[in-house]
Short mmCIF file of C-alpha atoms in Angstrom, two decimals:
data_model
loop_
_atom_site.label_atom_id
_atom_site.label_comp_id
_atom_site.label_asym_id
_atom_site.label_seq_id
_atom_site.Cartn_x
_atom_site.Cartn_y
_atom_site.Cartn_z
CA UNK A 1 -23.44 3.95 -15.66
CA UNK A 2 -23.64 0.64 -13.88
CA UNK A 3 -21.46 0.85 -10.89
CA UNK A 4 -20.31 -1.89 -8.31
CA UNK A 5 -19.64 0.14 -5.17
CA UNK A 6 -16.33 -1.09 -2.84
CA UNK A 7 -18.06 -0.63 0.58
CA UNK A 8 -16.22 -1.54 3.52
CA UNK A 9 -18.28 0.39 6.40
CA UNK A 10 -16.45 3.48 6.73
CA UNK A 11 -17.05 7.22 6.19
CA UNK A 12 -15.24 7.39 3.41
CA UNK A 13 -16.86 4.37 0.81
CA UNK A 14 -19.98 5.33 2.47
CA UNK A 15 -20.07 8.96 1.10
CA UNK A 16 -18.32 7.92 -2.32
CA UNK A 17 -21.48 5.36 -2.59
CA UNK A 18 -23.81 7.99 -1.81
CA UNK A 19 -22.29 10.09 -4.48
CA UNK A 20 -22.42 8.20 -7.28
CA UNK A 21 -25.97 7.40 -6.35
CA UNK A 22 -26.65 11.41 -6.31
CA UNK A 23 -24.97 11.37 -9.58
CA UNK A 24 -27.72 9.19 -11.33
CA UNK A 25 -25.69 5.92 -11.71
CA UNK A 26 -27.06 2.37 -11.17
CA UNK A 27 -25.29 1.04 -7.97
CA UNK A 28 -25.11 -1.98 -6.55
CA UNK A 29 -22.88 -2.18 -3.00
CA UNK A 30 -20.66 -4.93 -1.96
CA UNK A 31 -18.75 -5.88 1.13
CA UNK A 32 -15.80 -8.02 0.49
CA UNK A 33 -15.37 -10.55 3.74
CA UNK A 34 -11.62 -11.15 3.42
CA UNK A 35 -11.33 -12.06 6.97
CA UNK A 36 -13.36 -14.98 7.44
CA UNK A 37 -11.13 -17.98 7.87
CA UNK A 38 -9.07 -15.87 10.55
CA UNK A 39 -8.92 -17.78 13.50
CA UNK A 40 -10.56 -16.87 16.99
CA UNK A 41 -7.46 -16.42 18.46
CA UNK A 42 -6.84 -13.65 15.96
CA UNK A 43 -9.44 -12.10 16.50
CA UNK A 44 -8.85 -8.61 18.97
CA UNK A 45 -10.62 -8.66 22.71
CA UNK A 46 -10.34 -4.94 23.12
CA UNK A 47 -11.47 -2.21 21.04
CA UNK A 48 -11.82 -3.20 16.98
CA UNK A 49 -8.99 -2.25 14.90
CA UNK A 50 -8.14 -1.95 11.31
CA UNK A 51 -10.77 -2.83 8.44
CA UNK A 52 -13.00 -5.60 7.98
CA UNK A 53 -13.85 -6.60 11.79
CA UNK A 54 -17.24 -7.32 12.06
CA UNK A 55 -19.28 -4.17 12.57
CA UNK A 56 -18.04 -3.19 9.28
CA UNK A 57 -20.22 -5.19 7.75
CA UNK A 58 -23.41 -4.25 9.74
CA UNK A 59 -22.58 -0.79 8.83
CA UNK A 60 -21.98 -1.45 5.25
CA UNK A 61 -25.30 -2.33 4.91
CA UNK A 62 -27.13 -0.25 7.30
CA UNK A 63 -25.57 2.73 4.47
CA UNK A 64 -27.05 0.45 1.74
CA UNK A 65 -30.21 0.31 2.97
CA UNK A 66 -30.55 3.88 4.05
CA UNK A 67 -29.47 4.94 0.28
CA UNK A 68 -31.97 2.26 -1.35
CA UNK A 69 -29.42 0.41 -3.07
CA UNK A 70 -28.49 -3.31 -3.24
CA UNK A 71 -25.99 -4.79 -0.77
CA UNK A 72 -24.30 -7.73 -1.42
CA UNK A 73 -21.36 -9.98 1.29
CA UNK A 74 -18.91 -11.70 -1.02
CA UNK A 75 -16.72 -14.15 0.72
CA UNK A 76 -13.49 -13.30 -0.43
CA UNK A 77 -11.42 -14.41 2.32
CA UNK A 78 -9.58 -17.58 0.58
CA UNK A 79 -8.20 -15.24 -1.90
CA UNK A 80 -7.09 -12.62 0.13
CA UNK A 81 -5.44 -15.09 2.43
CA UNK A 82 -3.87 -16.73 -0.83
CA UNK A 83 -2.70 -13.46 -2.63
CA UNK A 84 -2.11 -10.87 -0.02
CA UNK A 85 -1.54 -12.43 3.70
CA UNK A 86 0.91 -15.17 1.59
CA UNK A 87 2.34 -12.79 -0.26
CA UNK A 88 2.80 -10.50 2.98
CA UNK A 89 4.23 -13.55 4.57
CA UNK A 90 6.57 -14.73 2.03
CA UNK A 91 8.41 -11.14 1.38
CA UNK A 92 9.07 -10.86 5.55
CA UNK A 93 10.86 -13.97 5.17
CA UNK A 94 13.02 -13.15 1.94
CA UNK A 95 14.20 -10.24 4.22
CA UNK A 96 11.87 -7.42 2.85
CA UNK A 97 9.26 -4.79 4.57
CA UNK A 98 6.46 -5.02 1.83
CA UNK A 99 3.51 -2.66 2.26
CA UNK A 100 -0.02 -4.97 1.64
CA UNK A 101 -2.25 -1.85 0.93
CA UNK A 102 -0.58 -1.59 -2.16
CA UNK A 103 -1.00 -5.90 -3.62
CA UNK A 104 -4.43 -5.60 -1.96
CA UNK A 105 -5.56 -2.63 -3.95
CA UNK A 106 -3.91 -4.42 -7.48
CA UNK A 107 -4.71 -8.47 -6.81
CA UNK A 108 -7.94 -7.83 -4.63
CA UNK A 109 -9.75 -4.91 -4.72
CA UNK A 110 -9.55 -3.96 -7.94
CA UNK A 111 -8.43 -6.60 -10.32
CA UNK A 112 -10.59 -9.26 -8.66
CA UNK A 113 -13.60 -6.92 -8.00
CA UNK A 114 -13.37 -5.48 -11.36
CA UNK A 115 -13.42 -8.67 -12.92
CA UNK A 116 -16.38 -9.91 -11.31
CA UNK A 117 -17.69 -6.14 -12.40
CA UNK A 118 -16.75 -6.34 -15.98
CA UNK A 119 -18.37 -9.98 -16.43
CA UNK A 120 -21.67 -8.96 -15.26
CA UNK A 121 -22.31 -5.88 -16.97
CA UNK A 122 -21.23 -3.57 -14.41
CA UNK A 123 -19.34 -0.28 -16.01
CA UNK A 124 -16.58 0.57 -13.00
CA UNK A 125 -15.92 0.04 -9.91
CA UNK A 126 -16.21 2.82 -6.99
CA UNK A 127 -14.57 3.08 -3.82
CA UNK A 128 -13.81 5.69 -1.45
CA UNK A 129 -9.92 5.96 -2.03
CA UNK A 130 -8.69 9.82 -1.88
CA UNK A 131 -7.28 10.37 -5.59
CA UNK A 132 -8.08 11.75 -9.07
CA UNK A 133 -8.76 10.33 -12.10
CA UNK A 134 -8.22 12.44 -14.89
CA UNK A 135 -8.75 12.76 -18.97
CA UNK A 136 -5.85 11.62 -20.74
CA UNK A 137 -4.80 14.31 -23.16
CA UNK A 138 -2.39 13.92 -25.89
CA UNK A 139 -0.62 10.79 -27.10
CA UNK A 140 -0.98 7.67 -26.02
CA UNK A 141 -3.95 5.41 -25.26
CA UNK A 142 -4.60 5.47 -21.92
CA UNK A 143 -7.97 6.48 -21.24
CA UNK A 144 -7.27 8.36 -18.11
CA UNK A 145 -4.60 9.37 -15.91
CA UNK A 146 -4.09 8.38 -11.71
CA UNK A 147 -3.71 12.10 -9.88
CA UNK A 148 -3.17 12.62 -6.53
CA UNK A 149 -6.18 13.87 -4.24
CA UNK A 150 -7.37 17.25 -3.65
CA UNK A 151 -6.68 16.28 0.11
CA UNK A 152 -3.13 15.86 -0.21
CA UNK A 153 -3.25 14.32 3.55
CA UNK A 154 -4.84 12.13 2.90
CA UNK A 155 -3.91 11.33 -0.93
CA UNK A 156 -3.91 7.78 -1.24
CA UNK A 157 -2.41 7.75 -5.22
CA UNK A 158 0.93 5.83 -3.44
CA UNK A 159 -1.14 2.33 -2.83
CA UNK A 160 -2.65 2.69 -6.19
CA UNK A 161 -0.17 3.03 -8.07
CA UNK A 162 0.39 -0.58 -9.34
CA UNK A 163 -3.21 -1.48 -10.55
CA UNK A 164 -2.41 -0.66 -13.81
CA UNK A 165 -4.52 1.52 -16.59
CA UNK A 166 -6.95 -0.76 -18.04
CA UNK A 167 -8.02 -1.34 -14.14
CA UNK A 168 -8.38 2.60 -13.82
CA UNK A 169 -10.19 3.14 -16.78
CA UNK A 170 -13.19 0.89 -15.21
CA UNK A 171 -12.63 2.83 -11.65
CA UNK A 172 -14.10 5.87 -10.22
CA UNK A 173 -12.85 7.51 -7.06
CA UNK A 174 -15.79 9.88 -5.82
CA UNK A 175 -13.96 11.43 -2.71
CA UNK A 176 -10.85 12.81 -5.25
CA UNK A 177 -11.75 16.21 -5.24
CA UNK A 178 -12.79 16.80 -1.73
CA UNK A 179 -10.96 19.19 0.49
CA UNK A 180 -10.37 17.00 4.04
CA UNK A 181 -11.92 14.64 6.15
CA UNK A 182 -13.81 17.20 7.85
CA UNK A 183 -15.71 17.90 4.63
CA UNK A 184 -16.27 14.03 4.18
CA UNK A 185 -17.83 13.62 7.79
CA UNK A 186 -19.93 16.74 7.62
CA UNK A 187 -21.70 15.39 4.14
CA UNK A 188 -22.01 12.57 6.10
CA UNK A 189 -23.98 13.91 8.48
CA UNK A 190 -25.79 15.66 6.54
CA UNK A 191 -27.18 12.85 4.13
CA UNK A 192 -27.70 11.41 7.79
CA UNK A 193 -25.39 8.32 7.08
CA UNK A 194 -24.74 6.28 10.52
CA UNK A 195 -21.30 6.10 10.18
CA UNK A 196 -19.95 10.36 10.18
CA UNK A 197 -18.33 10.14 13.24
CA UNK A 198 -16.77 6.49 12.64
CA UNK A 199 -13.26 6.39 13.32
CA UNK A 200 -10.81 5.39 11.09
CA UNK A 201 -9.21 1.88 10.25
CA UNK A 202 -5.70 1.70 11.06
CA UNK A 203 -3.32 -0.99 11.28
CA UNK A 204 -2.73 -3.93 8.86
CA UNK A 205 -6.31 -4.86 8.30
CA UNK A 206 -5.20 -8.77 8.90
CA UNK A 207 -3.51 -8.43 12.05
CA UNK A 208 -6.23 -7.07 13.98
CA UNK A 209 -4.44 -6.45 17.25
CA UNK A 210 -1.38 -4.52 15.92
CA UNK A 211 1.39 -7.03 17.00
CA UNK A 212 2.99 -7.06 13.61
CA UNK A 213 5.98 -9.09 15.09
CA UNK A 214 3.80 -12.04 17.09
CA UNK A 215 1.73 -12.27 13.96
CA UNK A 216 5.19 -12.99 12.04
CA UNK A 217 6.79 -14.56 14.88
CA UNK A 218 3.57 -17.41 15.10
CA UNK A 219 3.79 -17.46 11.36
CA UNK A 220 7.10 -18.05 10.31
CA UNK A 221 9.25 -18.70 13.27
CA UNK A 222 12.04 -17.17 15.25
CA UNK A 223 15.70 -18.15 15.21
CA UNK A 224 17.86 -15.96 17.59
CA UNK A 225 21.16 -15.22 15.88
CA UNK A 226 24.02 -12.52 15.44
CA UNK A 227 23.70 -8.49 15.83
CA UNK A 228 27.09 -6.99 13.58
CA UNK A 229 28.18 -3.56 12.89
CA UNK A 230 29.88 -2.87 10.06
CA UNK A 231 33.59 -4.55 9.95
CA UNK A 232 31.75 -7.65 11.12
CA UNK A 233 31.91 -7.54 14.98
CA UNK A 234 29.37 -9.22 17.18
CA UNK A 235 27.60 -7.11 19.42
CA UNK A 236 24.96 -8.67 20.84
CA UNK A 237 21.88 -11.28 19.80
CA UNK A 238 18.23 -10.83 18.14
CA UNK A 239 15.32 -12.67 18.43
CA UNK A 240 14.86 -13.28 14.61
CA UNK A 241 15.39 -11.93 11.76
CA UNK A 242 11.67 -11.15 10.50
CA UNK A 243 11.58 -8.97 12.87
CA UNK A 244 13.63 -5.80 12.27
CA UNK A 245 13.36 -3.72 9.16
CA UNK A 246 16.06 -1.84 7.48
CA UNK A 247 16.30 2.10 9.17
CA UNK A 248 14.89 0.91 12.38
CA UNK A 249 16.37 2.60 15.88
CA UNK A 250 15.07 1.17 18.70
CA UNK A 251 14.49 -2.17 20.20
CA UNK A 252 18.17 -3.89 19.21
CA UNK A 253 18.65 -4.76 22.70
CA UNK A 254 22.63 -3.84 22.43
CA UNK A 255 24.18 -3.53 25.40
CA UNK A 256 27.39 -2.83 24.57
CA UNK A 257 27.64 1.10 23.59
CA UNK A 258 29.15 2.53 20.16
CA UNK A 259 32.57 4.55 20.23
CA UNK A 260 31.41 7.58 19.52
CA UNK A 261 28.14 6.66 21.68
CA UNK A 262 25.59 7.60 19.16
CA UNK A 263 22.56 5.04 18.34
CA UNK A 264 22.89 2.67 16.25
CA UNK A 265 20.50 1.63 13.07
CA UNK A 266 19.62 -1.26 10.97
CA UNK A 267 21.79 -1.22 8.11
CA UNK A 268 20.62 -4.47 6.78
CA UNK A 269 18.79 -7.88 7.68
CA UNK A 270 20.15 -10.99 5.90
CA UNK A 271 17.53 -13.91 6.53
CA UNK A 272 20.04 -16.27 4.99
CA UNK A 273 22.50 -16.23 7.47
CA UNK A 274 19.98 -14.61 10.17
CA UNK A 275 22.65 -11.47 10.71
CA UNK A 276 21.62 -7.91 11.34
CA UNK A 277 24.05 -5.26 10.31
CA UNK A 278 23.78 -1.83 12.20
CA UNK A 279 25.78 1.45 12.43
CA UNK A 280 25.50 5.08 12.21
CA UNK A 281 22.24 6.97 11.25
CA UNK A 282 25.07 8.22 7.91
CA UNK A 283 25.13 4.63 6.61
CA UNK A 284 21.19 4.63 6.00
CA UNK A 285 22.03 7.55 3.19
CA UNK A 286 20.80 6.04 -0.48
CA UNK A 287 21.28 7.28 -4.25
CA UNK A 288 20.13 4.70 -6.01
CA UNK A 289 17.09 1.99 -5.97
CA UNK A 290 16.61 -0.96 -8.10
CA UNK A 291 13.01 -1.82 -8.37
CA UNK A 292 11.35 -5.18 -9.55
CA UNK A 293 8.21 -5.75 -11.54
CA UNK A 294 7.16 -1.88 -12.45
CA UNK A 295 4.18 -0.83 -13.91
CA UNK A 296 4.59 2.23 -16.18
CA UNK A 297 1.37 4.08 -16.82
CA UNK A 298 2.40 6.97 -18.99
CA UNK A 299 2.39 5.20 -22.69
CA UNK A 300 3.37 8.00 -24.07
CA UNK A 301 6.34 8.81 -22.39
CA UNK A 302 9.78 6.84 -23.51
CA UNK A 303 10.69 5.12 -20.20
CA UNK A 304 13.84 3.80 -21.46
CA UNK A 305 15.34 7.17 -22.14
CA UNK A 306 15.41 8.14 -18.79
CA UNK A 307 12.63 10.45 -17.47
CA UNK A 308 13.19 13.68 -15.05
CA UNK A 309 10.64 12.97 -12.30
CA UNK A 310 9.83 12.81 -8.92
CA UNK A 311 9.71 9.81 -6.74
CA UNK A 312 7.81 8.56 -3.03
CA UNK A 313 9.59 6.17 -1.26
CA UNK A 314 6.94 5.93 1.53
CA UNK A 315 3.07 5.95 1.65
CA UNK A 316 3.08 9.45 3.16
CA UNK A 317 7.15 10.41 2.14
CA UNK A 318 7.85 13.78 1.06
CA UNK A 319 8.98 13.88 -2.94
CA UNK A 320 12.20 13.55 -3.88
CA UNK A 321 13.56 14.97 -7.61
CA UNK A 322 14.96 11.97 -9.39
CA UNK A 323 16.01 10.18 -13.08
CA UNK A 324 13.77 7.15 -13.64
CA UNK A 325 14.16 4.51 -16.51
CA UNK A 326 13.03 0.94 -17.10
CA UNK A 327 15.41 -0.97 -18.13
CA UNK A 328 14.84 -4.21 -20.24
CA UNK A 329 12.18 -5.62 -22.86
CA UNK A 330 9.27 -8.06 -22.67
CA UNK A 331 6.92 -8.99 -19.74
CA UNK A 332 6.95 -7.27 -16.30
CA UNK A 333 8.56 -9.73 -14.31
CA UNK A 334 11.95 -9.41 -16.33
CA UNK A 335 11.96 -5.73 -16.32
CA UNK A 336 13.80 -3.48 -14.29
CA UNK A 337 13.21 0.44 -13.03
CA UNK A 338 16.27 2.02 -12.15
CA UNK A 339 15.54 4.98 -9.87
CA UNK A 340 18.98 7.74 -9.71
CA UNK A 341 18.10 9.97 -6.98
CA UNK A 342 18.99 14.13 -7.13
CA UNK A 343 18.81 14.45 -2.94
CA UNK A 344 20.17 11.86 -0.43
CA UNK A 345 17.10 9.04 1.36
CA UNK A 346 17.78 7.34 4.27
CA UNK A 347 16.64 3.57 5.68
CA UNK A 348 14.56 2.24 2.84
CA UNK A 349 13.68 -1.00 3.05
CA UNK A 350 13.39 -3.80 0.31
CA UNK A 351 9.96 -4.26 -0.45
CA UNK A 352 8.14 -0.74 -0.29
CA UNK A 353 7.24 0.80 -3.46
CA UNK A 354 8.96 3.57 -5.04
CA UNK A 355 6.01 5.53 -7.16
CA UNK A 356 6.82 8.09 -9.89
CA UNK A 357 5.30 10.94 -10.52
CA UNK A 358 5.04 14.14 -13.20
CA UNK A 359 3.42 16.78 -11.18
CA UNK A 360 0.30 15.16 -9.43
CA UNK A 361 0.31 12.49 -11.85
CA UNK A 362 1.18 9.30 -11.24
CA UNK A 363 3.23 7.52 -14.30
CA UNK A 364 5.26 4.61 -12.79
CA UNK A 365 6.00 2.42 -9.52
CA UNK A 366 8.31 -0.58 -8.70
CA UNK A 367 8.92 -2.89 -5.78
CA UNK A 368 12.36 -2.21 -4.40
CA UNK A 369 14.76 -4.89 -4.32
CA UNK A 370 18.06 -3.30 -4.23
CA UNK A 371 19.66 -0.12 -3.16
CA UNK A 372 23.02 1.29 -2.57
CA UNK A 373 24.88 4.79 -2.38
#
């Protein structure tokens, strides 16, 4: 096959490339510059964090070269500033904690790569994400089916979740059967790639020095307004909105003590009237999530009917048993996936995904806009 390789510098694309070169295919690498119109101030003193700083690139192509194949930089930098920082930006400020892994990996990494792919002949698109991609078997015309990884660490089938099957049916994940990281940086070494002992990318790739709150704070402002517990009372003042997520402990700055003296929570954060609700850790408790704009990738399984499942509220969350149906007809944006959950979750905030699974199969995720008890 004829495959465009996703390499961003690291251990992990590096030894997927190499793979699929070992494998026989015709590979071409790219490194996708989304971070090119950040400004200097943005960019970290200290030591690099996150993806896409700048010796990324040199190593993305040192790996090229060393393997023989074809490197190409595409500037993609406008677009991810238009799709995903925007996006990122504009979901803060309607009140939500969104995760930007997951509308990179569908608006970016796959469904602009891949169409760049597709139109020039190229047959899928690699990268060095840790999950499976399986035969489909039985009904239903989905080519293949999203597993989670062999590494279950490390399985990254959460932030893929929303890219939808006719992207994974032109993807191939090289690294989904591998055992742990250890195994990926010793066939580094021993292909002799420069990059075995790299250390991982962490962080929000955009905000390269890991102030998530002065990013949104230079961004989008910072009105001080009202701290409330639950019957309404006023106990004390934040420094905006933006910057407190639903389940979080510390940094409220309260100074006047609860009655029963245990800590207090984020209950909820209301950017309209700039008012953060807290209480006890017991008012976090959830049954129920309304999610916006799912993606269902099991065709042949009746999502309006209800489906016994289990569901991830968080990129690394433990599974929770749960009833799952989509409720409504016609396009995505007007559909709804009603998650009823079997055991108690606690502090989710609007925004994060909730991903479905059957097994180690992925079938369905949603943004969550709503949830009660």
């Amino acid at each position: 096959m004829k495959i465009l390789a996703a390499m961003s510098g690291g251990v992990d694309s590096s030894v997927a490339t190499a793979r699929a070169v070992e494998a026989g295919h015709d590979v071409t690498g790219v490194y996708l510059a989304l971070h090119a119109n950040l400004a200097a101030t943005d960019v970290p003193t200290g030591p690099l964090r996150g993806c896409g700083n700048p010796q990324d690139r040199r190593d993305a192509e040192r790996v090229a070269q060393q393997l023989g194949v074809d490197f190409h930089v595409w500037d993609y930098a406008e677009e991810f500033s238009r799709i995903v920082i925007q996006e990122f930006l504009d979901r803060y400020a309607a009140g939500q904690t969104p995760n930007p892994c997951v509308f990179c990996n569908e608006h970016v990494k796959f469904a602009v790569l891949q169409n760049y792919a597709l139109e020039h002949g190229f047959d899928a698109v690699a990268t060095g994400h840790y999950a499976q991609l399986l035969p489909h078997v039985g009904a239903g015309s989905e080519p293949v089916e999203l597993h989670r990884a062999a590494y279950r660490s490390k399985d990254q089938s959460y932030v893929l979740s929303a890219i939808g099957n006719e992207m994974l049916s032109h993807a191939l994940f090289p690294l989904g059967g591998i055992p742990s990281k250890d195994a990926v940086r010793e066939e580094a070494a021993r292909r002799g790639l420069p990059v075995s002992a790299k250390a991982e990318s962490f962080d929000i790739c955009f905000i390269p020095d890991g102030d998530t709150l002065g990013f949104l704070r230079a961004r989008l402002g910072a009105q001080p307004g009202e701290i409330r517990d639950e019957e309404g009372r006023v106990l004390g003042e934040h420094t905006g909105a933006i910057g407190y997520t639903i389940g979080q402990r510390k940094g409220l700055g309260l100074t006047v003590p609860a009655a029963d003296g245990r800590p207090r929570y984020v209950l909820d954060v209301n950017v309209k009237s700039n008012v953060i609700t807290v209480g006890p850790k017991e008012a976090l408790a959830l049954r129920h999530i309304e999610g916006e704009q799912p993606v269902w990738l099991a065709e042949e399984i009746d999502a309006s009917a209800g489906v016994e499942a289990v569901v991830q509220v968080r990129a690394h969350g433990r599974e929770v048993p749960a009833t799952v149906r989509i409720d409504g007809d016609g396009v995505r944006a007007e559909q709804r996936m009603i998650v009823d959950l079997h055991e108690e979750v606690r502090g989710l905030p609007r925004g994060q995904s909730v991903v479905v699974y059957l097994g180690s199969r992925v079938i369905g995720q949603s943004v969550v806009a709503r949830t009660w008890r």
